[in-house]
Coordinates of C-alpha atoms and ligand atoms in Angstrom, one line a residue:
M1 CA -27.0 4.0 9.1
E2 CA -24.8 6.5 7.3
T3 CA -25.8 7.2 3.7
G4 CA -23.4 7.5 0.8
A5 CA -23.9 11.3 0.7
E6 CA -23.2 11.6 4.4
K7 CA -20.2 9.3 4.0
K8 CA -18.8 11.7 1.3
K9 CA -19.4 14.7 3.5
R10 CA -17.6 13.1 6.4
A11 CA -14.7 12.0 4.0
K12 CA -14.3 15.6 2.7
R13 CA -14.0 16.9 6.5
I14 CA -11.4 14.2 7.1
M15 CA -9.5 15.1 4.0
T16 CA -9.4 18.8 4.8
I17 CA -7.9 17.9 8.2
L18 CA -5.4 15.3 6.8
Q19 CA -4.3 17.7 4.1
K20 CA -3.3 20.3 6.6
L21 CA -1.6 17.7 8.8
Y22 CA 0.4 16.1 6.0
P23 CA 0.9 19.0 3.3
K24 CA 3.8 17.1 1.9
A25 CA 2.6 13.6 1.9
Q26 CA 4.1 11.8 -1.1
T27 CA 5.7 8.6 -1.7
A28 CA 8.8 7.9 0.4
L29 CA 10.3 6.0 -2.5
H30 CA 13.2 7.7 -4.4
F31 CA 12.9 7.7 -8.2
N32 CA 13.6 9.8 -11.2
S33 CA 11.7 8.0 -14.0
P34 CA 8.8 5.7 -14.5
L35 CA 11.2 2.7 -14.7
E36 CA 12.8 3.6 -11.4
I37 CA 9.5 3.8 -9.6
L38 CA 8.3 0.6 -11.1
I39 CA 11.6 -1.1 -9.9
A40 CA 11.4 0.6 -6.5
T41 CA 7.8 -0.4 -6.0
I42 CA 8.5 -4.1 -6.9
L43 CA 11.2 -4.1 -4.3
S44 CA 9.0 -2.5 -1.8
A45 CA 7.0 -5.7 -1.5
Q46 CA 7.4 -6.9 2.0
C47 CA 10.1 -4.4 2.7
T48 CA 10.2 -0.8 4.1
D49 CA 10.6 2.2 1.7
K50 CA 13.6 3.3 3.7
R51 CA 15.5 0.0 3.0
V52 CA 14.5 0.1 -0.7
N53 CA 15.9 3.6 -0.8
Q54 CA 19.2 2.2 0.6
V55 CA 19.6 -0.2 -2.3
T56 CA 18.2 1.8 -5.3
P57 CA 21.1 4.2 -5.7
S58 CA 23.7 1.5 -6.6
L59 CA 21.0 -0.4 -8.5
F60 CA 19.8 2.4 -10.7
Q61 CA 23.4 3.4 -11.4
R62 CA 24.3 -0.1 -12.5
F63 CA 21.2 -0.6 -14.4
P64 CA 20.1 2.7 -16.0
N65 CA 17.6 1.2 -18.5
V66 CA 15.5 -1.7 -19.4
Q67 CA 18.2 -3.1 -21.6
A68 CA 20.6 -3.3 -18.7
Y69 CA 18.2 -5.3 -16.6
A70 CA 17.2 -7.6 -19.4
T71 CA 20.6 -8.7 -20.2
A72 CA 22.0 -8.8 -16.7
E73 CA 23.1 -11.9 -14.8
L74 CA 20.4 -12.6 -12.3
E75 CA 23.1 -13.0 -9.4
E76 CA 24.2 -9.4 -10.2
I77 CA 20.8 -8.1 -9.4
E78 CA 20.3 -10.3 -6.6
E79 CA 23.4 -9.0 -4.9
L80 CA 22.5 -5.5 -5.1
I81 CA 18.8 -6.0 -3.7
K82 CA 19.6 -8.6 -1.3
T83 CA 18.6 -6.8 1.8
T84 CA 15.1 -6.2 0.6
G85 CA 14.1 -9.7 1.3
F86 CA 12.7 -12.3 -1.4
F87 CA 15.4 -11.1 -3.5
R88 CA 15.7 -14.1 -5.8
N89 CA 12.0 -13.7 -6.8
K90 CA 12.3 -10.0 -7.0
A91 CA 15.5 -10.2 -9.2
K92 CA 13.8 -12.7 -11.5
N93 CA 10.7 -10.6 -11.8
I94 CA 12.7 -7.5 -12.5
R95 CA 14.5 -9.1 -15.3
S96 CA 11.5 -10.6 -16.8
C97 CA 9.5 -7.5 -16.5
C98 CA 12.2 -5.5 -18.3
L99 CA 12.3 -8.2 -21.1
Q100 CA 8.5 -7.7 -21.4
L101 CA 8.8 -4.0 -21.5
I102 CA 11.3 -4.4 -24.5
E103 CA 9.3 -7.0 -26.3
N104 CA 5.8 -5.5 -25.8
H105 CA 6.1 -1.9 -25.1
G106 CA 9.2 -0.6 -26.9
G107 CA 11.2 -0.3 -23.8
E108 CA 8.7 2.0 -22.1
V109 CA 6.6 1.7 -18.9
P110 CA 3.0 1.5 -20.1
Q111 CA 0.4 3.8 -18.8
S112 CA -2.6 1.6 -18.1
L113 CA -3.5 -0.6 -15.2
A114 CA -4.3 -3.7 -17.5
E115 CA -0.9 -3.5 -19.3
L116 CA 1.0 -2.9 -16.0
I117 CA -0.7 -5.9 -14.1
A118 CA 0.4 -8.2 -17.0
L119 CA 4.1 -7.5 -16.1
P120 CA 5.9 -10.0 -14.0
G121 CA 5.9 -9.0 -10.3
V122 CA 3.5 -6.1 -10.8
G123 CA 0.2 -6.5 -9.0
R124 CA -2.6 -3.8 -8.7
K125 CA -1.0 -2.0 -6.0
T126 CA 2.3 -1.7 -7.7
A127 CA 0.5 -0.6 -10.9
N128 CA -1.5 2.0 -9.0
V129 CA 1.6 3.5 -7.5
V130 CA 3.4 3.6 -10.9
L131 CA 0.3 5.2 -12.6
G132 CA 0.0 7.8 -9.8
E133 CA 3.5 8.7 -9.3
A134 CA 5.0 8.4 -12.7
F135 CA 2.1 9.6 -14.8
D136 CA -0.3 11.5 -12.4
I137 CA -3.1 9.1 -13.4
P138 CA -5.3 8.7 -10.4
G139 CA -5.7 5.4 -8.6
I140 CA -6.1 4.2 -5.1
T141 CA -3.4 1.9 -3.8
V142 CA -4.7 -0.2 -1.1
D143 CA -1.7 -1.2 1.1
T144 CA -1.8 -2.4 4.8
H145 CA -2.3 1.2 6.2
V146 CA -5.0 2.4 3.6
G147 CA -7.0 -0.9 4.1
R148 CA -6.7 -0.6 8.0
L149 CA -7.8 3.0 8.0
S150 CA -10.5 2.7 5.6
R151 CA -12.1 -0.1 7.8
R152 CA -11.6 2.0 10.9
L153 CA -13.0 5.0 9.4
G154 CA -16.1 3.1 8.2
F155 CA -15.4 3.6 4.6
S156 CA -15.1 -0.1 3.9
I157 CA -16.0 -3.3 5.5
H158 CA -13.8 -5.4 3.4
L159 CA -10.4 -7.1 3.9
D160 CA -9.9 -7.7 0.2
P161 CA -7.9 -4.7 -1.2
V162 CA -9.7 -4.6 -4.5
K163 CA -13.0 -4.3 -2.8
V164 CA -11.6 -1.5 -0.5
E165 CA -10.3 0.3 -3.5
K166 CA -13.7 0.1 -5.1
D167 CA -15.4 1.4 -1.9
L168 CA -13.0 4.4 -1.5
M169 CA -13.4 5.2 -5.2
A170 CA -17.1 5.7 -4.7
I171 CA -16.5 8.0 -1.7
I172 CA -13.4 10.0 -2.5
P173 CA -13.3 12.4 -5.6
E174 CA -11.0 11.3 -8.3
S175 CA -8.7 14.3 -8.1
N176 CA -7.9 13.3 -4.4
W177 CA -7.3 9.6 -4.9
V178 CA -3.5 9.9 -5.0
S179 CA -3.3 12.3 -2.1
F180 CA -5.8 10.5 0.0
N181 CA -3.7 7.3 -0.3
H182 CA -0.6 9.3 1.0
W183 CA -2.6 10.9 3.8
L184 CA -4.0 7.7 5.0
I185 CA -0.3 6.0 4.9
F186 CA 1.1 8.9 6.8
H187 CA -1.7 8.8 9.3
G188 CA -1.4 5.2 9.8
R189 CA 2.3 5.5 10.4
A190 CA 2.0 8.5 12.7
I191 CA -1.2 7.9 14.8
C192 CA -3.5 5.1 13.6
H193 CA -1.1 2.3 14.4
S194 CA -2.1 -1.2 13.7
R195 CA -2.0 -2.6 17.2
K196 CA -2.5 0.5 19.2
P197 CA -4.2 3.4 17.5
D198 CA -3.7 6.7 19.3
C199 CA -7.4 7.9 19.1
D200 CA -6.9 10.4 22.0
N201 CA -4.4 12.4 20.0
C202 CA -5.8 11.8 16.6
A203 CA -7.0 14.9 14.7
I204 CA -9.9 13.2 13.0
T205 CA -11.1 11.4 16.1
K206 CA -14.6 13.1 16.0
H207 CA -15.1 12.1 12.5
C208 CA -14.1 8.4 12.9
P209 CA -16.3 5.7 14.1
K210 CA -13.2 3.7 15.2
I211 CA -14.8 0.6 13.9
I212 CA -12.1 -2.1 14.1
T213 CA -10.7 -0.1 17.1
S214 CA -13.7 -0.9 19.3
K215 CA -13.5 -4.5 18.3
L216 CA -9.8 -4.7 19.0
A217 CA -10.4 -3.2 22.4
K218 CA -12.6 -6.0 23.6
P219 CA -10.7 -8.4 25.7
K220 CA -10.6 -11.9 24.3
K221 CA -13.0 -14.3 26.0
R222 CA -11.0 -17.0 27.5
N223 CA -12.7 -20.2 28.5
N224 CA -10.6 -21.6 31.3
Q225 CA -13.3 -24.1 32.4
P226 CA -12.3 -27.6 32.0
K227 CA -14.0 -29.2 29.1
I228 CA -16.9 -31.6 30.1
K229 CA -17.5 -34.5 28.1
Q230 CA -21.0 -34.7 26.7
N231 CA -21.7 -38.0 28.3
Q232 CA -20.5 -36.6 31.7
A233 CA -22.6 -33.5 31.3
K234 CA -25.8 -35.5 30.8
Ligands
LIG301 S1 -9.8 8.0 15.7 FE1 -8.5 6.2 16.3 S2 -9.2 4.7 14.7 FE2 -9.9 6.7 13.9 S3 -8.3 7.3 12.6 FE3 -7.8 8.3 14.5 S4 -6.5 6.9 15.5 FE4 -7.4 5.7 13.8

């Protein structure tokens, strides 16, 4: 079984390769301030970054600060974010979140995980994105790509994002947390797809135990035999 030290060494080799592959890996969301990345990340739940980037220019222009969101009619926010899905909930969360920023944080986006996750619509994942992108505070954001690749790479056996986050934090040096996140997301989108990972063309294949892949590759057992009632079998 691989020791913690061996895992760290393997992670280092993987990072060196991914860094070369994705030198410009960064969030695809467009933003110019902590508030904008907070709003964009709330909108990105169950939605692609591309679609979020389509709605945020008009949204950010109409609502340039927390006061504008906090005093807005919900319908107006809803209309502007409609195409991102779950727009009613998102609009409600955005307005409540901005109200709380005014009431509890002097209108500023706070810089701690605990304060961020106390805001409406802000989970651990969103909070880590905001901390990393807006304030350069390292954190690991376990989205669907990061979770999947971490399991395939043998860095975590967990499905729970918080547990995956802890496993990764123990293996990856803090200075690489934000970049590592982006590298896994880019690699997940480009090569290590959820249904069909392209292991033959993967630059890190020799460092990857392909843990979930081997399980996925197994054909599902089908029991086509007619069921025999217990009393008939006797
Ligand atoms: S070798 Fe396969 S499972 Fe491992 S990271 Fe590459 S594509 Fe994903």
